[in-house]
Amino acid sequence: MKKFLALLLALVMALSLFACGKKDDNKDPDDNKVVKADDIKDEMTSADGKYEIAFVTDVGALKDKSFNQGTYDGVKLYANANNLSYKYYQPANGDQATDDDRFDAMKAACENGAKIVICAGFMQENGLRMAAKAYPNVSFVFVDGYPVSEEAGVEGSPALKNVAGIAFQEQQCGYLAGYAAVKEGYTKLGFTGGGGGNNPACCRYGYGYVQGASAAAKELNKTVEMNYSWLYGGSFQASPELQTMANGWYENGTEVIFSCGGSMFASVAAAAGANDGKVIGVDVDQSFESDTVITSAMKGLADSVQWALTKFYANEFASIGGTVTSLGAKDNAVGLPTDTWSLKGWTVDEYKAMLKDMADGKLVVDDDYTKLASTDNLTLNEVK
């Protein structure tokens, strides 16, 4: 695994697939202009009616300015750069989608000619298992995922070789965001997460956020208070209930909320705007969506997809199928955006030094979110 990750890092660096703070882009071969993901159509029409790269969304909107959109950007960028057909599929029934709904979306992708299917979100597991077994000649990429066994719940069941898991060390960029907030002078923080507390990625984000805030508070000899909740985030959607909760937090003194759950951002940003509050974005740089954003805890969604697609089209998918690749600071795959840096209490150079310490293993952020608790410098108020 170490050798593989070293090769991964070399590949990422060689292809310039990721750099925190930069927009994902490639070059138009006709005029050599930079092509951004937003410049590429979400829907295309292929000449033969077949679409060889497919994307199956997680719950929430495709254009959520976060997880779904960031992942699909990778599909569009790679397809555009390589003149390949692509299509997205959304499971039926929205946030009430079942495993069968997800399987049906994957089945439609395969029947429409997909050679490789990118599936976003941990809830895809059971649908993926069904699809990977039904279409053994199709490759699947499980973003925010892990190896998928042939038989659910059966000890020793082998992993499906046509499914490649990609995970991120979200606790690292969550830590950076929490540290940045306290260094900026905020001592009353909030966290609202998606998935109802059952989404490992969101749990890692939140636990890292707590650790980073606590570390900065200790360094500055301050005490920090944090409201922490999974309420109204089960579907990763904006909602009046979530906005009401966030509004109440801001009215009662919360200064900045880490919004960790796709379209939930819209509700938190609206509440922040009404109360002169601040927001920390997630997955991608969300400062373009609201002037309330002070920073964003980002992971290389688009770039990890492009990396996996590069593996597939180089006939190297076997090296990642049946396994999970966990990407973090040492892979240049997590961080805060520097191109839109607005923080005054913590400099870009200081941030880069901390990120390097993470990459080098000098600063280790715990990923066991079951240990979530108050610390000597941080009082955690879990809102249930």
Coordinates of C-alpha atoms in Angstrom, one line a residue:
M1 CA 0.0 0.0 0.0
K2 CA 2.8 2.4 0.8
K3 CA 4.4 1.8 -2.6
F4 CA 1.1 2.3 -4.3
L5 CA 0.4 5.5 -2.5
A6 CA 3.9 6.8 -3.4
L7 CA 3.0 6.0 -7.0
L8 CA -0.3 7.7 -6.6
L9 CA 1.4 10.9 -5.3
A10 CA 3.8 10.9 -8.2
L11 CA 1.0 10.5 -10.7
V12 CA -1.0 13.3 -9.1
M13 CA 2.0 15.6 -9.1
A14 CA 3.0 14.7 -12.7
L15 CA -0.5 15.3 -14.0
S16 CA -1.1 18.4 -11.8
L17 CA -4.4 16.9 -10.9
F18 CA -4.8 18.7 -7.6
A19 CA -3.7 21.9 -5.8
C20 CA -5.9 23.2 -3.0
G21 CA -7.2 26.7 -3.7
K22 CA -7.2 26.2 -7.5
K23 CA -10.2 25.6 -9.8
D24 CA -10.2 22.3 -11.6
D25 CA -9.6 23.0 -15.3
N26 CA -7.9 21.7 -18.5
K27 CA -7.0 23.1 -21.9
D28 CA -9.1 23.6 -25.0
P29 CA -7.0 22.0 -27.7
D30 CA -8.2 24.5 -30.3
D31 CA -7.2 27.7 -28.6
N32 CA -5.2 26.5 -25.5
K33 CA -7.6 28.4 -23.2
V34 CA -8.3 27.1 -19.8
V35 CA -11.5 25.1 -19.6
K36 CA -13.2 25.1 -16.2
A37 CA -15.7 22.5 -15.1
D38 CA -18.5 25.1 -15.1
D39 CA -17.8 25.8 -18.8
I40 CA -18.6 22.1 -19.7
K41 CA -22.2 21.2 -20.2
D42 CA -23.8 18.9 -17.6
E43 CA -25.6 17.1 -20.3
M44 CA -24.3 16.1 -23.8
T45 CA -25.7 14.1 -26.7
S46 CA -23.4 11.4 -28.0
A47 CA -23.4 10.5 -31.7
D48 CA -24.3 6.8 -31.1
G49 CA -26.6 7.3 -28.0
K50 CA -24.1 5.6 -25.8
Y51 CA -22.3 7.2 -22.8
E52 CA -19.2 5.5 -21.6
I53 CA -18.4 7.5 -18.4
A54 CA -21.4 7.7 -16.0
F55 CA -21.9 9.5 -12.8
V56 CA -24.6 8.4 -10.2
T57 CA -25.3 11.1 -7.7
D58 CA -25.6 11.0 -4.0
V59 CA -28.7 12.4 -2.3
G60 CA -29.2 16.1 -2.9
A61 CA -29.0 18.1 -6.1
L62 CA -26.5 17.6 -8.8
K63 CA -25.5 21.3 -8.7
D64 CA -25.2 21.4 -4.9
K65 CA -22.0 23.5 -5.0
S66 CA -20.4 20.8 -2.9
F67 CA -20.1 17.0 -3.0
N68 CA -22.1 15.9 -6.0
Q69 CA -21.0 18.8 -8.1
G70 CA -17.3 18.6 -7.1
T71 CA -17.3 14.9 -8.0
Y72 CA -19.1 15.3 -11.3
D73 CA -16.7 18.1 -12.2
G74 CA -14.0 15.4 -12.3
V75 CA -16.1 13.4 -14.8
K76 CA -16.7 16.4 -17.0
L77 CA -13.1 17.6 -17.0
Y78 CA -11.7 14.2 -17.9
A79 CA -14.3 13.4 -20.5
N80 CA -13.9 16.9 -22.1
A81 CA -10.1 16.6 -22.2
N82 CA -10.2 13.1 -23.8
N83 CA -13.2 13.6 -26.1
L84 CA -15.3 10.9 -24.3
S85 CA -19.1 10.8 -23.8
Y86 CA -20.5 11.2 -20.3
K87 CA -23.9 11.3 -18.6
Y88 CA -25.2 11.7 -15.0
Y89 CA -28.0 9.7 -13.4
Q90 CA -29.9 10.5 -10.3
P91 CA -31.6 7.8 -8.3
A92 CA -35.4 8.0 -8.1
N93 CA -37.2 9.4 -5.0
G94 CA -34.7 12.0 -4.1
D95 CA -33.6 11.9 -0.4
Q96 CA -35.9 8.9 0.1
A97 CA -34.0 6.8 -2.5
T98 CA -33.7 3.1 -1.7
D99 CA -30.9 0.6 -2.6
D100 CA -33.1 -0.5 -5.5
D101 CA -33.4 3.1 -6.8
R102 CA -29.6 3.4 -6.7
F103 CA -29.2 0.1 -8.5
D104 CA -31.7 1.1 -11.1
A105 CA -29.7 4.3 -11.8
M106 CA -26.5 2.2 -12.1
K107 CA -28.3 -0.3 -14.3
A108 CA -29.5 2.5 -16.6
A109 CA -25.9 3.7 -16.9
C110 CA -24.6 0.3 -17.8
E111 CA -27.4 -0.3 -20.3
N112 CA -26.6 3.0 -21.9
G113 CA -23.0 1.9 -22.6
A114 CA -21.1 2.9 -19.5
K115 CA -17.6 1.4 -19.3
I116 CA -17.0 3.0 -15.9
V117 CA -19.5 4.3 -13.4
I118 CA -18.5 6.9 -10.7
C119 CA -20.8 6.6 -7.7
A120 CA -20.8 9.3 -5.0
G121 CA -21.6 8.7 -1.4
F122 CA -21.4 6.0 1.2
M123 CA -25.1 5.1 0.8
Q124 CA -24.3 3.6 -2.6
E125 CA -22.8 0.4 -1.1
N126 CA -25.7 -2.0 -1.5
G127 CA -26.7 -0.7 -5.0
L128 CA -23.1 -0.9 -6.0
R129 CA -22.9 -4.5 -4.8
M130 CA -25.9 -5.4 -7.0
A131 CA -24.7 -3.5 -10.0
A132 CA -21.0 -4.7 -9.9
K133 CA -22.2 -8.3 -9.7
A134 CA -24.8 -7.8 -12.5
Y135 CA -22.3 -6.1 -14.8
P136 CA -18.9 -7.7 -14.1
N137 CA -17.3 -6.1 -17.2
V138 CA -18.1 -2.6 -16.0
S139 CA -15.8 -0.8 -13.6
F140 CA -17.1 1.2 -10.7
V141 CA -15.5 4.0 -8.6
F142 CA -16.9 4.4 -5.1
V143 CA -16.2 8.0 -3.9
D144 CA -16.3 8.4 -0.1
G145 CA -16.3 4.6 -0.2
Y146 CA -14.4 1.4 0.6
P147 CA -14.0 -2.1 -0.7
V148 CA -17.4 -3.7 -1.4
S149 CA -17.7 -7.4 -0.5
E150 CA -19.5 -9.9 -2.8
E151 CA -21.9 -10.8 0.0
A152 CA -23.1 -8.2 2.6
G153 CA -22.4 -9.1 6.2
V154 CA -20.6 -12.4 5.4
E155 CA -17.3 -12.6 7.1
G156 CA -14.5 -13.4 4.7
S157 CA -16.5 -12.6 1.6
P158 CA -14.0 -11.3 -1.0
A159 CA -14.1 -7.8 -2.3
L160 CA -15.5 -7.1 -5.7
K161 CA -12.6 -6.5 -8.0
N162 CA -14.5 -4.2 -10.3
V163 CA -15.2 -1.7 -7.5
A164 CA -12.5 0.8 -6.5
G165 CA -13.0 2.8 -3.2
I166 CA -11.7 6.3 -2.8
A167 CA -11.7 7.9 0.7
F168 CA -10.3 11.1 2.1
Q169 CA -8.8 12.0 5.5
E170 CA -11.4 14.7 6.1
Q171 CA -10.3 15.0 9.7
Q172 CA -7.2 16.8 8.5
C173 CA -9.0 19.6 6.6
G174 CA -11.6 19.8 9.3
Y175 CA -8.8 20.3 11.8
L176 CA -7.4 23.1 9.6
A177 CA -10.8 24.8 9.4
G178 CA -11.3 24.7 13.2
Y179 CA -7.8 25.9 13.9
A180 CA -8.3 28.8 11.4
A181 CA -11.6 29.9 12.9
V182 CA -10.1 30.2 16.4
K183 CA -7.0 31.9 15.2
E184 CA -9.3 34.4 13.5
G185 CA -10.6 35.3 16.9
Y186 CA -13.9 33.3 16.9
T187 CA -14.6 31.5 20.2
K188 CA -18.3 30.6 19.7
L189 CA -18.5 28.0 17.0
G190 CA -21.0 25.7 15.4
F191 CA -21.0 22.5 13.4
T192 CA -24.0 21.1 11.5
G193 CA -23.5 17.9 9.6
G194 CA -25.2 15.8 7.0
G195 CA -26.1 12.1 7.1
G196 CA -27.7 12.1 10.5
G197 CA -24.4 11.2 12.2
N198 CA -24.0 8.1 10.1
N199 CA -21.9 9.4 7.3
P200 CA -18.2 8.6 8.1
A201 CA -16.9 11.5 5.9
C202 CA -19.0 14.1 7.7
C203 CA -18.1 12.5 11.1
R204 CA -14.4 12.8 10.3
Y205 CA -14.9 16.4 9.2
G206 CA -16.6 17.3 12.4
Y207 CA -14.2 15.5 14.7
G208 CA -11.3 17.2 13.0
Y209 CA -13.0 20.5 13.4
V210 CA -13.3 20.0 17.1
Q211 CA -9.6 19.0 17.4
G212 CA -8.3 21.9 15.4
A213 CA -10.4 24.4 17.3
S214 CA -9.3 22.9 20.6
A215 CA -5.6 23.1 19.6
A216 CA -5.8 26.7 18.6
A217 CA -7.7 27.6 21.8
K218 CA -5.0 25.9 23.9
E219 CA -2.3 27.7 22.0
L220 CA -4.0 31.1 22.5
N221 CA -5.0 30.2 26.1
K222 CA -8.7 30.7 25.3
T223 CA -11.8 28.7 25.9
V224 CA -14.1 27.9 23.0
E225 CA -17.7 26.9 23.0
M226 CA -19.2 24.8 20.2
N227 CA -22.8 23.8 19.2
Y228 CA -22.6 20.4 17.4
S229 CA -25.6 18.8 15.7
W230 CA -26.7 16.3 13.1
L231 CA -30.3 17.6 13.2
Y232 CA -32.0 18.4 9.9
G233 CA -29.1 17.0 7.9
G234 CA -30.2 13.5 7.1
S235 CA -30.9 14.3 3.5
F236 CA -28.1 16.8 3.0
Q237 CA -30.8 19.3 1.8
A238 CA -31.5 22.9 2.7
S239 CA -34.6 23.2 4.8
P240 CA -36.6 25.8 6.8
E241 CA -35.9 23.8 10.0
L242 CA -32.2 23.9 9.5
Q243 CA -32.2 27.6 8.8
T244 CA -34.3 28.2 11.9
M245 CA -31.8 26.2 14.0
A246 CA -28.8 28.1 12.6
N247 CA -30.6 31.4 13.0
G248 CA -31.2 30.6 16.7
W249 CA -27.5 29.7 17.1
Y250 CA -26.4 33.0 15.6
E251 CA -28.9 35.0 17.6
N252 CA -27.5 33.4 20.8
G253 CA -23.9 34.3 20.1
T254 CA -22.5 31.7 17.7
E255 CA -20.1 33.5 15.4
V256 CA -19.2 30.9 12.7
I257 CA -20.8 27.6 11.7
F258 CA -19.1 24.8 9.8
S259 CA -21.8 23.7 7.3
C260 CA -20.9 20.1 6.4
G261 CA -23.5 18.6 4.1
G262 CA -23.9 19.7 0.5
S263 CA -27.1 21.8 -0.1
M264 CA -27.4 22.4 3.7
F265 CA -25.0 25.2 3.0
A266 CA -27.8 27.4 1.6
S267 CA -29.8 27.3 4.8
V268 CA -26.7 28.1 7.0
A269 CA -25.5 30.9 4.7
A270 CA -29.0 32.4 4.7
A271 CA -29.1 32.4 8.5
A272 CA -25.5 33.8 8.6
G273 CA -26.4 36.6 6.2
A274 CA -29.4 37.6 8.4
N275 CA -27.3 37.8 11.5
D276 CA -23.9 39.1 10.4
G277 CA -22.6 35.6 11.1
K278 CA -19.9 33.6 9.3
V279 CA -19.8 30.2 7.6
I280 CA -17.1 27.5 6.8
G281 CA -17.8 25.7 3.6
V282 CA -17.1 22.1 2.8
D283 CA -15.8 19.8 0.0
V284 CA -15.0 22.7 -2.4
D285 CA -14.3 26.4 -2.1
Q286 CA -17.7 27.8 -1.3
S287 CA -16.6 31.4 -1.0
F288 CA -18.1 32.0 -4.4
E289 CA -21.6 31.2 -3.1
S290 CA -21.7 33.7 -0.2
D291 CA -19.7 36.5 1.3
T292 CA -20.3 35.0 4.7
V293 CA -17.7 32.2 4.0
I294 CA -14.4 32.7 5.8
T295 CA -12.8 29.5 4.5
S296 CA -13.7 26.0 3.3
A297 CA -12.6 22.5 4.3
M298 CA -11.8 21.0 0.9
K299 CA -11.0 17.6 -0.5
G300 CA -9.8 16.7 -4.0
L301 CA -13.1 15.3 -5.3
A302 CA -12.7 16.2 -9.0
D303 CA -9.0 15.3 -9.0
S304 CA -9.5 11.9 -7.4
V305 CA -12.1 11.1 -10.1
Q306 CA -9.7 12.1 -12.8
W307 CA -7.0 10.0 -11.2
A308 CA -9.3 6.9 -11.2
L309 CA -10.3 7.5 -14.8
T310 CA -6.7 7.9 -15.8
K311 CA -6.1 4.5 -14.2
F312 CA -9.0 2.9 -16.0
Y313 CA -8.0 4.2 -19.4
A314 CA -4.4 3.2 -18.9
N315 CA -5.7 -0.4 -18.3
E316 CA -4.5 -0.1 -14.7
F317 CA -7.8 -0.4 -12.9
A318 CA -6.9 -3.8 -11.5
S319 CA -4.3 -2.0 -9.3
I320 CA -7.1 -0.2 -7.4
G321 CA -10.1 -2.5 -7.8
G322 CA -11.1 -4.3 -4.7
T323 CA -9.2 -1.9 -2.5
V324 CA -9.7 1.6 -1.0
T325 CA -7.3 4.4 -1.5
S326 CA -7.3 6.9 1.4
L327 CA -6.1 10.4 0.3
G328 CA -4.9 13.1 2.7
A329 CA -2.3 15.9 3.2
K330 CA 0.6 13.8 2.0
D331 CA -1.2 13.2 -1.3
N332 CA -2.1 16.9 -1.7
A333 CA -5.7 15.9 -1.5
V334 CA -7.1 18.0 1.5
G335 CA -6.7 21.5 2.6
L336 CA -8.1 25.1 2.6
P337 CA -8.4 27.4 -0.4
T338 CA -5.5 29.8 -0.7
D339 CA -6.5 31.7 -3.9
T340 CA -9.5 33.2 -2.0
W341 CA -7.7 33.5 1.4
S342 CA -9.4 36.2 3.5
L343 CA -8.2 35.3 7.0
K344 CA -6.3 38.0 9.0
G345 CA -5.3 36.1 12.1
W346 CA -3.6 33.2 10.3
T347 CA -1.3 33.6 7.3
V348 CA -1.1 31.4 4.2
D349 CA 2.5 30.6 5.1
E350 CA 1.5 29.5 8.6
Y351 CA -1.2 27.3 7.0
K352 CA 1.2 25.8 4.6
A353 CA 3.6 25.0 7.4
M354 CA 0.9 23.2 9.3
L355 CA -0.3 21.3 6.2
K356 CA 3.3 20.2 5.6
D357 CA 3.5 18.9 9.2
M358 CA 0.4 16.8 8.5
A359 CA 1.9 15.5 5.3
D360 CA 5.2 14.6 7.0
G361 CA 3.4 12.9 9.9
K362 CA 4.5 15.5 12.5
L363 CA 1.0 16.5 13.2
V364 CA -1.4 13.6 13.5
V365 CA -5.1 14.2 13.5
D366 CA -7.2 11.4 15.1
D367 CA -9.8 9.9 12.9
D368 CA -11.7 7.9 15.5
Y369 CA -14.8 10.1 15.8
T370 CA -16.3 7.9 18.5
K371 CA -13.9 9.8 20.8
L372 CA -15.7 13.1 20.2
A373 CA -15.9 15.0 23.5
S374 CA -15.2 18.3 25.2
T375 CA -11.6 19.2 26.0
D376 CA -9.9 21.4 28.5
N377 CA -10.2 24.3 26.1
L378 CA -13.4 23.5 24.2
T379 CA -16.9 22.9 25.6
L380 CA -19.0 20.8 23.3
N381 CA -22.8 21.3 23.3
E382 CA -24.3 18.4 21.3
V383 CA -27.7 19.5 20.1
K384 CA -29.9 16.5 19.5

